[in-house]
Coordinates of C-alpha atoms (C1' of nucleotides) in Angstrom, one line a residue:
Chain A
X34 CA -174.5 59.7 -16.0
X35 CA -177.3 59.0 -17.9
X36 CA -179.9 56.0 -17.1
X37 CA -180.4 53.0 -19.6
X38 CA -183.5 53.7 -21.8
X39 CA -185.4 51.1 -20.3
X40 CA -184.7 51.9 -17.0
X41 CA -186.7 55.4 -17.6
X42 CA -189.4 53.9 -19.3
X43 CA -190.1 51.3 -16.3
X44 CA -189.5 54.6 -13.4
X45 CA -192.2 56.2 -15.2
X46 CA -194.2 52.8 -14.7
X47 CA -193.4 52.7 -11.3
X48 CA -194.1 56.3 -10.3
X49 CA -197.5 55.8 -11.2
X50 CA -198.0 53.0 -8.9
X51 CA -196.4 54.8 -6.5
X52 CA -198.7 57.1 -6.4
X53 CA -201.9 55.2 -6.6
X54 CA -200.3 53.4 -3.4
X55 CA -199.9 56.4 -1.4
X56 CA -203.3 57.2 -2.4
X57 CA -204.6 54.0 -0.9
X58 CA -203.1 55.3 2.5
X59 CA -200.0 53.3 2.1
X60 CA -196.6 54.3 3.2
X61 CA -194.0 51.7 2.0
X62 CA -193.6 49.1 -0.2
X63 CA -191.1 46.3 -1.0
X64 CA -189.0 45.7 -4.3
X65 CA -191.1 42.5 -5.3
X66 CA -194.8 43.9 -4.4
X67 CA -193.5 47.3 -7.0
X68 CA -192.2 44.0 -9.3
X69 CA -195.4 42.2 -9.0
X70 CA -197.4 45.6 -9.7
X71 CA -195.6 45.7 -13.3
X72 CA -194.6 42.1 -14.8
X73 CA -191.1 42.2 -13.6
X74 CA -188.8 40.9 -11.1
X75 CA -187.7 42.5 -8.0
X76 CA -184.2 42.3 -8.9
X77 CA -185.1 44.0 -11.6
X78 CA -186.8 47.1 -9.5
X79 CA -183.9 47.4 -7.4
X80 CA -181.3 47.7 -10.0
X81 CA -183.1 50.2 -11.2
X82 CA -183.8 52.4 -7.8
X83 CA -180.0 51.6 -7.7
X84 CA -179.7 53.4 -11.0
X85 CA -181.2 56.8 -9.3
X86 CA -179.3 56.5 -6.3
X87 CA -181.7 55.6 -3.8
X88 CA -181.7 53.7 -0.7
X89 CA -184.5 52.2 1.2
X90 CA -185.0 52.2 4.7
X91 CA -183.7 48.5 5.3
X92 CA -186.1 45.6 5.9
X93 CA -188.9 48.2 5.5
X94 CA -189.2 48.7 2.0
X95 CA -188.9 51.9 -0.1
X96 CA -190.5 54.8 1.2
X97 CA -193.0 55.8 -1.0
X98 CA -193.4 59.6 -0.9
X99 CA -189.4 59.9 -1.0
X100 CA -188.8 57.2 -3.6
X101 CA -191.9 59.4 -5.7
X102 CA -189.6 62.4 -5.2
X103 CA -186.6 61.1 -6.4
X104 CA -187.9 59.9 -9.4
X105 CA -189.6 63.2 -9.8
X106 CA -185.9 64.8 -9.7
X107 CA -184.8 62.5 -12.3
X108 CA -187.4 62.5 -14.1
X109 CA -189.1 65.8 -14.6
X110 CA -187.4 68.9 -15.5
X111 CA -187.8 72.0 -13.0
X112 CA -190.3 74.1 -14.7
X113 CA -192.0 71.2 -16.7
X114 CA -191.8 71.2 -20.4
X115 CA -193.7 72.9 -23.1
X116 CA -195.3 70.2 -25.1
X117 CA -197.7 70.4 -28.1
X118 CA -200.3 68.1 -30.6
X119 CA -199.9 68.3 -34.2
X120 CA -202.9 67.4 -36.5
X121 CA -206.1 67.2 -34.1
X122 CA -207.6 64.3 -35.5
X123 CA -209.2 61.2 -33.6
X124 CA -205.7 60.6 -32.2
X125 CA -204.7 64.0 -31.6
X126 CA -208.1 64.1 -29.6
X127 CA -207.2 61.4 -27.7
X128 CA -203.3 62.0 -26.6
X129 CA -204.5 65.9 -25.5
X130 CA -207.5 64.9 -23.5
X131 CA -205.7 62.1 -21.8
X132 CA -202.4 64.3 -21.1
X133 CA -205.0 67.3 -19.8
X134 CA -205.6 67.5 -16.1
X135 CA -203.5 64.6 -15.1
X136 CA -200.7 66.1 -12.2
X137 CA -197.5 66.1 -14.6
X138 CA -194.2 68.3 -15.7
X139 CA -195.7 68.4 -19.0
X140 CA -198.0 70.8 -20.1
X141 CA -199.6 70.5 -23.4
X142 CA -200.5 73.8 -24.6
X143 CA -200.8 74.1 -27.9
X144 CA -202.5 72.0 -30.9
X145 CA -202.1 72.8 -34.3
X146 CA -204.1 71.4 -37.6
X147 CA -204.5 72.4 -41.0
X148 CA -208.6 72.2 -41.2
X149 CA -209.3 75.5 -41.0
X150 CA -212.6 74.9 -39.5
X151 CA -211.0 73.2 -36.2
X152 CA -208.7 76.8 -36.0
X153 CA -209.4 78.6 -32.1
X154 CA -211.7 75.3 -31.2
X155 CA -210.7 74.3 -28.1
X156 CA -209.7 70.8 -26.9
X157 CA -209.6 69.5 -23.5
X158 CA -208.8 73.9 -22.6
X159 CA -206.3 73.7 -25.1
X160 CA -205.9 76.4 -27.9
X161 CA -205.8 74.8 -31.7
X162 CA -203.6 77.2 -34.1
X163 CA -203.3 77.0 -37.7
X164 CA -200.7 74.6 -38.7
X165 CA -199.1 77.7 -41.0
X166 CA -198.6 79.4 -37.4
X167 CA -196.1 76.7 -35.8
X168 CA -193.0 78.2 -36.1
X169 CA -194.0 81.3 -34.8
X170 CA -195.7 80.1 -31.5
X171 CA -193.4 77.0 -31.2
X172 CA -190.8 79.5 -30.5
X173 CA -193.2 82.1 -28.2
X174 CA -194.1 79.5 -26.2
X175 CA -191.1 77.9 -25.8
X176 CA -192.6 74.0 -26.9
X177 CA -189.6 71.7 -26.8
X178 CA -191.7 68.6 -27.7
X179 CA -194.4 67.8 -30.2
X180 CA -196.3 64.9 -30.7
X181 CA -197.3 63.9 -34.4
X182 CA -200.5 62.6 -35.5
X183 CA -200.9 63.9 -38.7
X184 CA -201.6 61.9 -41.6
X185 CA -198.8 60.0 -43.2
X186 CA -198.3 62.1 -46.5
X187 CA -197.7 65.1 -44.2
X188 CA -195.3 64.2 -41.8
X189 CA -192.2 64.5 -43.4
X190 CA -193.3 68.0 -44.2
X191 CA -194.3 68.9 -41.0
X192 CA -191.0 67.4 -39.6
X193 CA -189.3 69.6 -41.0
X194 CA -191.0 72.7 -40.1
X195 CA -190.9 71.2 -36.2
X196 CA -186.9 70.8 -36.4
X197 CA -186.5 74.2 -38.5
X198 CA -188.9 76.0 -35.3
X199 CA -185.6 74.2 -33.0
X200 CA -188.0 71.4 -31.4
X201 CA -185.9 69.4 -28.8
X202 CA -188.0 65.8 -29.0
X203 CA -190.4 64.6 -30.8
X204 CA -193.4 61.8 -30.5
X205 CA -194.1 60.3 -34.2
X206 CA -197.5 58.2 -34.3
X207 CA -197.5 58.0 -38.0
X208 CA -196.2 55.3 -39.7
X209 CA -193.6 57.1 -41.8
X210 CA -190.0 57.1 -40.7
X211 CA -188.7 60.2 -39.7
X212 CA -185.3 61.9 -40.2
X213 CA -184.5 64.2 -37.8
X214 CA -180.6 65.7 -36.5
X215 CA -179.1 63.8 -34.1
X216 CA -179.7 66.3 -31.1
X217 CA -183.8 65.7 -31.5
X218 CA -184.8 63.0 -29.6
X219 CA -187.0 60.9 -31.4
X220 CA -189.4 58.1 -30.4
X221 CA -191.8 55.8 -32.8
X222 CA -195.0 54.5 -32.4
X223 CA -196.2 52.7 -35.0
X224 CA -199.8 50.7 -34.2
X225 CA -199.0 48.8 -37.3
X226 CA -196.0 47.2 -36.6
X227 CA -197.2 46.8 -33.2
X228 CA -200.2 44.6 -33.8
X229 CA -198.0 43.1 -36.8
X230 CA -196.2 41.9 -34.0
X231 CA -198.5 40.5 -31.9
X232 CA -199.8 38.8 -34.3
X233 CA -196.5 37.2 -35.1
X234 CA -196.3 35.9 -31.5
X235 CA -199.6 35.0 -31.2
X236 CA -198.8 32.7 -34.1
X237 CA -196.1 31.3 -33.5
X238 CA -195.3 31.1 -29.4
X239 CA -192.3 31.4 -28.0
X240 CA -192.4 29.4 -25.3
Chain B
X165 CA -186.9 29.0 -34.9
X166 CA -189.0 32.3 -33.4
X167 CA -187.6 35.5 -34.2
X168 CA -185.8 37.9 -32.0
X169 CA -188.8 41.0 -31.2
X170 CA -187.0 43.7 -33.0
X171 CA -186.2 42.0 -35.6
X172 CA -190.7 41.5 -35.8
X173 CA -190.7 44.9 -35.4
X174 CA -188.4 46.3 -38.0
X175 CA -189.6 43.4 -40.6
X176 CA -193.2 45.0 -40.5
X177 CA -191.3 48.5 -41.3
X178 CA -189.3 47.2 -43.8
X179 CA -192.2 45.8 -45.6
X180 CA -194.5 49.3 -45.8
X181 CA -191.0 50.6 -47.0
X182 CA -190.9 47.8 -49.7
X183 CA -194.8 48.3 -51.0
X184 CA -193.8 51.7 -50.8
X185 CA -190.8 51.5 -53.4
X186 CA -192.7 48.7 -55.5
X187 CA -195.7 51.2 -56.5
X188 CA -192.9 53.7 -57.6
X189 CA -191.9 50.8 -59.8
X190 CA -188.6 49.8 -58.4
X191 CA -187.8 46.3 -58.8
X192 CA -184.5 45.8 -56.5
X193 CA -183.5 47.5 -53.6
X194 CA -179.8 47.6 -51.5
X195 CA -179.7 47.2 -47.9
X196 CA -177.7 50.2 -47.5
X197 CA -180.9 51.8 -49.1
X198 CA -183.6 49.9 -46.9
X199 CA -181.5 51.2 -44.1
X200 CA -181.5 54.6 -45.1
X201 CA -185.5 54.3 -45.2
X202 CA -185.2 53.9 -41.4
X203 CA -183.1 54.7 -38.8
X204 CA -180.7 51.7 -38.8
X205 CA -177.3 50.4 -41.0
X206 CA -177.5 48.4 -43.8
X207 CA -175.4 45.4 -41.8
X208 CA -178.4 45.9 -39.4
X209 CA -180.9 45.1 -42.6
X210 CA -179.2 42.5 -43.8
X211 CA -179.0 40.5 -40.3
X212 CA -182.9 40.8 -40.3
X213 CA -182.8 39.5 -43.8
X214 CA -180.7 36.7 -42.9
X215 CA -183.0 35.7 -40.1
X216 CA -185.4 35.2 -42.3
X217 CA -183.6 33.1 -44.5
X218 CA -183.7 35.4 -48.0
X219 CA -181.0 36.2 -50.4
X220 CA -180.8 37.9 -52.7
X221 CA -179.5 38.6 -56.4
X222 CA -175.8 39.0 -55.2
X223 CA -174.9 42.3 -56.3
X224 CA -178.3 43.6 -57.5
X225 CA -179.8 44.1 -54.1
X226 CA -183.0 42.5 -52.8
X227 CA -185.8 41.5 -55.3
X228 CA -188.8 43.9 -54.0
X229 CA -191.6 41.1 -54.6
X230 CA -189.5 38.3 -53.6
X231 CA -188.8 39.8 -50.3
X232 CA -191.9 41.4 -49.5
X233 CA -193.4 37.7 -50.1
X234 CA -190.7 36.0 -47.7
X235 CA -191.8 38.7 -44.6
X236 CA -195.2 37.7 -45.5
X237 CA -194.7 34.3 -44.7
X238 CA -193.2 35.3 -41.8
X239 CA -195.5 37.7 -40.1
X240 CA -198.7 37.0 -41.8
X241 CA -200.8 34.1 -41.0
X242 CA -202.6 31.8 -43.5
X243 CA -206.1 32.7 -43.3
X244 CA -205.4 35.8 -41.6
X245 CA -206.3 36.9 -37.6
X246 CA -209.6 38.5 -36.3
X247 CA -209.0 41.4 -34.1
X248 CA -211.7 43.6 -31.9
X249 CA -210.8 46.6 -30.4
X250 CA -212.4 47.3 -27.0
X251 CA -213.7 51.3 -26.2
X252 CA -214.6 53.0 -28.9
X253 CA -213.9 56.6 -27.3
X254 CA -211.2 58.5 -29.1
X255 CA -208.3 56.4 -29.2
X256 CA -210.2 53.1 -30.3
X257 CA -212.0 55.3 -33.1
X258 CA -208.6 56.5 -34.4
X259 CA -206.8 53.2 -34.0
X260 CA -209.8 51.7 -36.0
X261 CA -209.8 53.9 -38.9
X262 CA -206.0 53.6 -38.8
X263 CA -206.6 49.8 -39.6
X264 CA -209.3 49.4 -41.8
X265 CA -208.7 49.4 -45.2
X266 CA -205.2 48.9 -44.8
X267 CA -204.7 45.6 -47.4
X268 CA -203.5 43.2 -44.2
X269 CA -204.0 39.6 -42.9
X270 CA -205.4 41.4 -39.6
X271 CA -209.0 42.2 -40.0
X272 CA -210.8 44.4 -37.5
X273 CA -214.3 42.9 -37.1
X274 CA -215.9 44.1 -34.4
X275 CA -215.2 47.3 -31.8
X276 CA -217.1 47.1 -28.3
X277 CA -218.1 49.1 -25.7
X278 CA -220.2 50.1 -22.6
X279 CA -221.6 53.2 -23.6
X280 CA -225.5 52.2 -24.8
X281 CA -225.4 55.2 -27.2
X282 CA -222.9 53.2 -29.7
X283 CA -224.1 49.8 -29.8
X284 CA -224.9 49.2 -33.6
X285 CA -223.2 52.0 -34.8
X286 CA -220.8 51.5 -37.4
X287 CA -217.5 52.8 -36.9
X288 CA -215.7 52.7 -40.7
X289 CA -217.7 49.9 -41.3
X290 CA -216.8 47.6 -38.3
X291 CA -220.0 47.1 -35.7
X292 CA -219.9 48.2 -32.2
X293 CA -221.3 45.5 -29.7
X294 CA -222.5 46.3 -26.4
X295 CA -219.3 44.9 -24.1
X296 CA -221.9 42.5 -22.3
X297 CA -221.7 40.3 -25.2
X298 CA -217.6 40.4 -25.3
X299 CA -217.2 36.4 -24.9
X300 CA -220.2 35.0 -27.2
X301 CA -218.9 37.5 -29.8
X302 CA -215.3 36.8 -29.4
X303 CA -215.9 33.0 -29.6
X304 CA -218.5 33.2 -32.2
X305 CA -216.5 35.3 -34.5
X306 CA -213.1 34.0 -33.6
X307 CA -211.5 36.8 -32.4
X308 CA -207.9 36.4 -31.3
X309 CA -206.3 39.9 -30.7
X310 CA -207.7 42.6 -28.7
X311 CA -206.6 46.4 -28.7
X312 CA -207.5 47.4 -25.4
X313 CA -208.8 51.2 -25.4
X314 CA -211.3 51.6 -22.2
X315 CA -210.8 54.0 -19.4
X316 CA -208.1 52.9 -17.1
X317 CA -210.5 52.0 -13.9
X318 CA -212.2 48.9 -16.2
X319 CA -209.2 48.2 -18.1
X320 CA -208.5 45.0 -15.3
X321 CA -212.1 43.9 -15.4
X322 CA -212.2 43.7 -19.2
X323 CA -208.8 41.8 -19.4
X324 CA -210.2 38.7 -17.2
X325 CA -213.2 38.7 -19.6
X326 CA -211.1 39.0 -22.5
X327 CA -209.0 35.9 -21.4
X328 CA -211.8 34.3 -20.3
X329 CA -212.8 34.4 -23.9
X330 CA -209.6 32.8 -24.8
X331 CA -208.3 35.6 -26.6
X332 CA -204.3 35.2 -27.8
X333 CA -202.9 38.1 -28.1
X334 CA -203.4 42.1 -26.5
X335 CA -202.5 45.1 -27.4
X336 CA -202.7 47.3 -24.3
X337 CA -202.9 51.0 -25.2
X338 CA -204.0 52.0 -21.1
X339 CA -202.1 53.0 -18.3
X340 CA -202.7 49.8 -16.6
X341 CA -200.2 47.4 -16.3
X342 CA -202.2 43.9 -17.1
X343 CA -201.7 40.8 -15.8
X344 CA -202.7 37.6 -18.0
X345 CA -201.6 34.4 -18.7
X346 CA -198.5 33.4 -19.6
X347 CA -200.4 32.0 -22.8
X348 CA -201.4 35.5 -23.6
X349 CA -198.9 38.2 -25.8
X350 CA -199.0 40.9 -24.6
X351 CA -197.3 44.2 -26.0
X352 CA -198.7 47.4 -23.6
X353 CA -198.3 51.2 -24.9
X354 CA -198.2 53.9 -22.7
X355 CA -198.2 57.1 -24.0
X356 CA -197.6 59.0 -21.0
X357 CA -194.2 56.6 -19.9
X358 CA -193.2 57.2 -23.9
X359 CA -193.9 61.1 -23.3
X360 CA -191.9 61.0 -20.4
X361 CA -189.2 59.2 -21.6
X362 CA -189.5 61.8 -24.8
X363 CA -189.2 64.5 -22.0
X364 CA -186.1 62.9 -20.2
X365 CA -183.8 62.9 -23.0
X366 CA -184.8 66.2 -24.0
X367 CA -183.7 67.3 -20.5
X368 CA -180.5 65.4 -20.3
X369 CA -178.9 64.6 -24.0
X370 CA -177.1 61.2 -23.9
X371 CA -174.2 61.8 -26.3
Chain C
dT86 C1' -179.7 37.7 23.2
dT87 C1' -179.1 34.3 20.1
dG88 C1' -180.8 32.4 15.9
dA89 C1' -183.8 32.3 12.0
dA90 C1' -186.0 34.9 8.6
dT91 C1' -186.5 38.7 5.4
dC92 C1' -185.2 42.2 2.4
dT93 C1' -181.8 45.3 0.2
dG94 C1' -177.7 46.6 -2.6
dT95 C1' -174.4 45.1 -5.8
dG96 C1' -170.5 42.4 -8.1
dA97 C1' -170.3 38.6 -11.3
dT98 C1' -172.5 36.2 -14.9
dT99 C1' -175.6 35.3 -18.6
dT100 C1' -178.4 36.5 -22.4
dA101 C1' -180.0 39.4 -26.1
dA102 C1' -179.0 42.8 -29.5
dT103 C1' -176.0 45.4 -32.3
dT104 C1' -171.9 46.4 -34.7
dA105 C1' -167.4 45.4 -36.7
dA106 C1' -164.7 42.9 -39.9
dC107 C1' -164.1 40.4 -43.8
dA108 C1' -164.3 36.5 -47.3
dA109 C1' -167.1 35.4 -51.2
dT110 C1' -169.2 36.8 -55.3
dA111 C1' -171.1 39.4 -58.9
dT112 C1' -170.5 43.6 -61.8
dT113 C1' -168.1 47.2 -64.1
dT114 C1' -164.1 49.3 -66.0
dT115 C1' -160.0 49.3 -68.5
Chain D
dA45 C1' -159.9 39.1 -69.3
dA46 C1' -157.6 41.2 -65.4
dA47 C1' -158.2 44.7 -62.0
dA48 C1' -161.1 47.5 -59.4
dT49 C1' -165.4 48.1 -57.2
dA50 C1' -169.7 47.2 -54.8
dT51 C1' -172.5 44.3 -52.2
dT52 C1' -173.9 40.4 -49.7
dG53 C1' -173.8 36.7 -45.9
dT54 C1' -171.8 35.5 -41.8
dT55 C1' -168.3 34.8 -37.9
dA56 C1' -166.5 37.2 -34.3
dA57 C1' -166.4 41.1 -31.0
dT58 C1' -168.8 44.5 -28.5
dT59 C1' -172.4 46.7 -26.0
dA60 C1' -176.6 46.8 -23.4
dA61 C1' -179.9 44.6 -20.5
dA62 C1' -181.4 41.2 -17.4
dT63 C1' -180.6 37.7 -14.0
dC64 C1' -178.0 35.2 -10.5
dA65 C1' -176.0 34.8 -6.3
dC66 C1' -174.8 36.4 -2.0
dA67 C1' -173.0 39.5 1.8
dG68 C1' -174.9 42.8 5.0
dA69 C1' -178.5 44.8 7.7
dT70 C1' -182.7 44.7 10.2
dT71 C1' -186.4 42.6 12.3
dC72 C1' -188.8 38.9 14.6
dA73 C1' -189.2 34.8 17.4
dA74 C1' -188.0 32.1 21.2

DNA sequence: TTGAATCTGTGATTTAATTAACAATATTTT
DNA sequence: AAAATATTGTTAATTAAATCACAGATTCAA
């Protein structure tokens, strides 16, 4: 069985909550106060806890250091995943340093860029390698995932050289469209499109 | 009529794809090959064509200029949209070089932020204001989007001061879910949810 | 301890988005 | 100029996601 796309996106939402709750000393919570925490509905939560099998202790809300597990077994993979940063500009500057140090599965531990003169810098403790290097220590370090924030004209390049080195997913924040084979996971960011569509609504309301 | 918010989305792609075929001095262009450009079918393209209303030579495929004129009307406003981007630590520096320059109807003007040390510097040529002047400078200059960049402990405290200053639309790139007024669009990014949605699918392949 | 109130879990329904199917039309081939 | 081919525009069908509606379970109040 595998969970609607949506419905991963919003457990990762919720985890987070979760957490900051139990750090505030609390122990449960209800299906509209975790609803009212993101914009959503409660209905809406509870379909999804439904999704991951989980059951409240009735009339007392959701346990929060069990629901935080079993979202943690759906979620995270056993030994955490190998992830690295590819093209250490402002961007890739800012995903590492924000990824670094924060309690997760996912361990970012390499970077790569071509500048030669960012080569064995460290950022945020993390090693930067020569972009002519990736193959090789994607595969000795066993990275599944890479994120890409690279200039434009490189990515397809690059791409290709992350798919030959076997990557399993793949995080593109460049506007160029990627092709990669069907058993990569990709996901898009694109900040243009983005703002080019909140622009659109803030144009023209919906509502 | 408003459109449906993929169809936004993949209209903003299609045009870079468009401008991108136009300076290599096509003139026409099939759906089957717009589709091709990104991950999607060509009945896919054509729906999003037909949303907006454009067709086409029959037979001879889509008139680059024509159609890359039609999305403008869409997705562009008039006199264009005045944008600020809040936090000028990594992220908001990459996301504002990312921008400026790009020919668009959404002009970054201003950047903003608490630390003393970057007021009046010049961050590819947009000005960084000290965040205690958000409102006057929003009003004064008209600002009506806001990418949202700050640390996630004052990203809630900066969102009331940003609607306070009437701002339209948001573009949350923290961890925070926001809560603003129903007035308000509001598209949120987080990286870490994307990351570990990238890392769920990785972990458990859906087809 | 009965009754009212509150909250969950889920089947049924609705809405939104995508895909299939195909008629209409222009172009090319013979 | 007839037949074959390629491409669009759109109706209908399908799939995915969100919402409604309500039974069941637990707690609280009297």
């Amino acid at each position: 069985m595998t969970l609607p796309e949506r419905t991963v996106e919003r457990l990762s939402e919720y985890r987070r909550s979760l957490l900051q709750c139990l750090e505030e000393g609390k122990t449960h919570i209800f299906s509209h106060e975790l609803a009212e925490l993101h914009h959503n509905t409660a209905v809406q939560v509870r379909r999804d806890i439904m999704f991951i099998g989980y059951t409240s202790m009735q009339r007392k809300g959701y346990d929060l250091r069990e629901l935080v597990d079993v979202i943690g077994d759906i979620l995270d993979s056993e030994r955490g995943l190998n992830v690295a940063v590819i093209g250490i500009g402002n961007l890739g500057r800012a995903v590492t340093t924000y990824f670094v140090g924060k309690r997760s599965k996912l361990n970012i531990i390499a970077t790569f860029d071509v500048d030669t003169t960012k080569i064995d810098r460290v950022i945020s403790g993390v090693k930067c390698y020569p972009l002519s290097r990736l193959n090789e220590v994607v595969k000795a370090q066993q990275i599944s995932i890479a994120i890409l924030t690279v200039p434009a004209d490189s990515a397809a390049e690059v791409t290709a050289q992350l798919v030959e080195a076997d990557i399993k997913g793949l995080m593109n924040f460049t506007t160029v469209p990627l092709n990669v084979p069907p058993d990569v996971y990709l996901d898009e960011f694109d900040m243009i499109t983005s703002l080019e569509k909140v622009a659109y609504f803030v144009k023209s309301p919906q509502n």
